[in-house]
PDB file of C-alpha atoms in Angstrom:
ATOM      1  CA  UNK A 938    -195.670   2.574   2.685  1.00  0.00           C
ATOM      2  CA  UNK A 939    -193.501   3.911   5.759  1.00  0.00           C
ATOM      3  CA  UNK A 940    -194.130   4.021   9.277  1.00  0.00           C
ATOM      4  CA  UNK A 941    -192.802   6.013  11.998  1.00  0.00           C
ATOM      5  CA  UNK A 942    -193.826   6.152  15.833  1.00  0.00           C
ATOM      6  CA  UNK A 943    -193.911   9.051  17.441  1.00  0.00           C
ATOM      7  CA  UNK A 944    -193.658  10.221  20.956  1.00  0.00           C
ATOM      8  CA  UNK A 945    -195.195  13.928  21.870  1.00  0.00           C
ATOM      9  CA  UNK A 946    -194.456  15.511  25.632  1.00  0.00           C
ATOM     10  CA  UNK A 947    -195.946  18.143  27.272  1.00  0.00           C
ATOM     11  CA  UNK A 948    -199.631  18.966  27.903  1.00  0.00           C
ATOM     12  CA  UNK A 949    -201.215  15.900  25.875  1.00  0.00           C
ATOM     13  CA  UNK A 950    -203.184  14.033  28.050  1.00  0.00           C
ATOM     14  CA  UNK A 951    -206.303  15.431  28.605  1.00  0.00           C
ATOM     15  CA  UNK A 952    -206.884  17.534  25.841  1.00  0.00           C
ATOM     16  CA  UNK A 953    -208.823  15.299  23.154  1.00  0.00           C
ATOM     17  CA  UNK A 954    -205.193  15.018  21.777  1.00  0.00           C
ATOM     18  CA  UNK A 955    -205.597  11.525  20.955  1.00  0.00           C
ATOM     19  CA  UNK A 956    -209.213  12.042  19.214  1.00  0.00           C
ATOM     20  CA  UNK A 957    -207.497  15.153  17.264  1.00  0.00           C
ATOM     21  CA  UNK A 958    -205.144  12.937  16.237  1.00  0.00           C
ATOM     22  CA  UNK A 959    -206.867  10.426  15.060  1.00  0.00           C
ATOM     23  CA  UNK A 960    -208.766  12.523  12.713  1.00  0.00           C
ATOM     24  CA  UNK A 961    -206.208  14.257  11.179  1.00  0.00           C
ATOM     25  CA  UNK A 962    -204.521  10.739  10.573  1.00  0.00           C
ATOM     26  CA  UNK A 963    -207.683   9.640   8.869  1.00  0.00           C
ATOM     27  CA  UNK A 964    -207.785  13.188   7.120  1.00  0.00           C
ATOM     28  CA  UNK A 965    -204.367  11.448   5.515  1.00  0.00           C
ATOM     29  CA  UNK A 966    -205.304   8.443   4.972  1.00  0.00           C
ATOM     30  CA  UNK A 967    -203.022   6.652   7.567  1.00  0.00           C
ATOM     31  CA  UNK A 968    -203.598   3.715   9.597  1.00  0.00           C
ATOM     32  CA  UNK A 969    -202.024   3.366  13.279  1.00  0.00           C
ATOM     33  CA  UNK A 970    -203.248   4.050  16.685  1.00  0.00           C
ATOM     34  CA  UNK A 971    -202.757   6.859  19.372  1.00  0.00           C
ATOM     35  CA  UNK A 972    -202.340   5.726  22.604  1.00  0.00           C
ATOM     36  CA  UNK A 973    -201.634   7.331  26.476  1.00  0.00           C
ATOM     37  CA  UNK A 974    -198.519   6.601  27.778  1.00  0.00           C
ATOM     38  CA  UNK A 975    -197.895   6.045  31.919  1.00  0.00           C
ATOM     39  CA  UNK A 976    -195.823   9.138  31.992  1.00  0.00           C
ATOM     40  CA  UNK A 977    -197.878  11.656  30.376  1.00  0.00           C
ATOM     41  CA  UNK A 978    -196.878  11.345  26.985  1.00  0.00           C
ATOM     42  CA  UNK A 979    -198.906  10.508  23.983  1.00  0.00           C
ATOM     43  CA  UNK A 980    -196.885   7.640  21.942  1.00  0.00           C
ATOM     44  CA  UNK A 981    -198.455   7.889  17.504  1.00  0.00           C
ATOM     45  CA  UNK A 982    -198.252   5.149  15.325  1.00  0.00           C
ATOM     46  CA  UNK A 983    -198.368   6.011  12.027  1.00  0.00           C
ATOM     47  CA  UNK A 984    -198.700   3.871   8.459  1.00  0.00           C
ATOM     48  CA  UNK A 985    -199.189   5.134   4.957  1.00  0.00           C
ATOM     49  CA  UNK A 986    -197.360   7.453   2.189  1.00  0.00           C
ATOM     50  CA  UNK A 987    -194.041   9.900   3.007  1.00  0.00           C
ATOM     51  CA  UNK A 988    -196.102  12.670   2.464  1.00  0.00           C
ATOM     52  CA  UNK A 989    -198.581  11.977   4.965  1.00  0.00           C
ATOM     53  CA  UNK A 990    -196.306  11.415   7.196  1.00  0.00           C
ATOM     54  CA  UNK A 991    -194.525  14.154   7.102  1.00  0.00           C
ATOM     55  CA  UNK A 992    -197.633  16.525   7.100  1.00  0.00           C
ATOM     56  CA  UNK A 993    -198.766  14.735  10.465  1.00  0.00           C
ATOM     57  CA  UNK A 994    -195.452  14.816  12.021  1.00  0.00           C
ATOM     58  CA  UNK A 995    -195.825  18.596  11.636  1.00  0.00           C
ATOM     59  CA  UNK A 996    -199.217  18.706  12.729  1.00  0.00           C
ATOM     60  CA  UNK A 997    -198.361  16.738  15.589  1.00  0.00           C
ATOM     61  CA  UNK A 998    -196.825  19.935  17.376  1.00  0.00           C
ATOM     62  CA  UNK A 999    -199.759  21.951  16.633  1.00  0.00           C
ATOM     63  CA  UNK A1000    -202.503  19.124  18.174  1.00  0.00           C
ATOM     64  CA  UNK A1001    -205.702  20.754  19.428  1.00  0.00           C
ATOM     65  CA  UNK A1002    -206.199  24.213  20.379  1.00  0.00           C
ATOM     66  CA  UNK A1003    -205.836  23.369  25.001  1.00  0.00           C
ATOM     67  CA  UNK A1004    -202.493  21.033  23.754  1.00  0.00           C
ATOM     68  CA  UNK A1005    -199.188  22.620  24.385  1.00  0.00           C
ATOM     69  CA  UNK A1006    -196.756  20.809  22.388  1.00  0.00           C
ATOM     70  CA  UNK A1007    -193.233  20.297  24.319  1.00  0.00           C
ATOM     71  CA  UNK A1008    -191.200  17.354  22.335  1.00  0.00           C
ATOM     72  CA  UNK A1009    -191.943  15.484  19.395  1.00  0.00           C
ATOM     73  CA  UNK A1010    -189.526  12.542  19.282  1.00  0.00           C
ATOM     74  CA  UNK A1011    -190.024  10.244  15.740  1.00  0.00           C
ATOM     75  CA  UNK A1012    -188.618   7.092  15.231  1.00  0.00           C
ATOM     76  CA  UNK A1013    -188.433   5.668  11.590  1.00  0.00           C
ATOM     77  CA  UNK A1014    -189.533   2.147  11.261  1.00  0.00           C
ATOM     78  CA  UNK A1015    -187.619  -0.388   9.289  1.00  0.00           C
ATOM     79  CA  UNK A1016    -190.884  -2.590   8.428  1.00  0.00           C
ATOM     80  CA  UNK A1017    -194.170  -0.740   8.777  1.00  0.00           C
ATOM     81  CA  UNK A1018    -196.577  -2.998  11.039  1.00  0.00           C
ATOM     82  CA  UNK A1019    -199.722  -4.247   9.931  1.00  0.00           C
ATOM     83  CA  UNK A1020    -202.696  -1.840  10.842  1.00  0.00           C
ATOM     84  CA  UNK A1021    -206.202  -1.532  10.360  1.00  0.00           C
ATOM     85  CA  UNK A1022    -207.429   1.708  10.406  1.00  0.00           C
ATOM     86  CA  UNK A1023    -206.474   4.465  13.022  1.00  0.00           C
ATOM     87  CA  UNK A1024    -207.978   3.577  17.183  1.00  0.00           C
ATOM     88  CA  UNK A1025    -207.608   5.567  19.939  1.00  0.00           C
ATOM     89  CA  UNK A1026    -205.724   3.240  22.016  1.00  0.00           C
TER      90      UNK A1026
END
């Protein structure tokens, strides 16, 4: 298991970003939550295999069709938290 955070800028809020996200995560299999951030970010948690992650982390630029994808910052995680399932936070 790995875990990364992510932090996505630009037209996210809004835009069902968070709900799209949390169904491709679960498309994945990963566990984590998706969460609105105060300045207009959207901040990803996400648990499970490399692969998956890497696959979201591309996604993750796409989002839904109204999102328009500025930044994607990841972060690696040295321990990968303990999740249950993917929320909308």
């Amino acid at each position: 298991m790995q875990a990364a955070r992510f932090h996505v800028s630009g037209r996210v809020q809004g835009v069902s970003y968070r709900a799209a996200t949390r169904a491709q995560a679960q498309r994945l299999g990963l566990r984590g939550h998706a969460r609105n951030l105060a300045d207009g970010r959207v901040e990803v948690l996400a648990v499970g295999a490399p692969q998956a992650l890497e696959v979201l982390a591309r996604w993750l630029w796409q989002g839904p069709p109204r999102a328009r994808v500025a930044e994607v910052v990841r972060e690696d995680l040295a321990a990968a938290p303990d999740c249950d399932g993917f929320v909308i936070g």
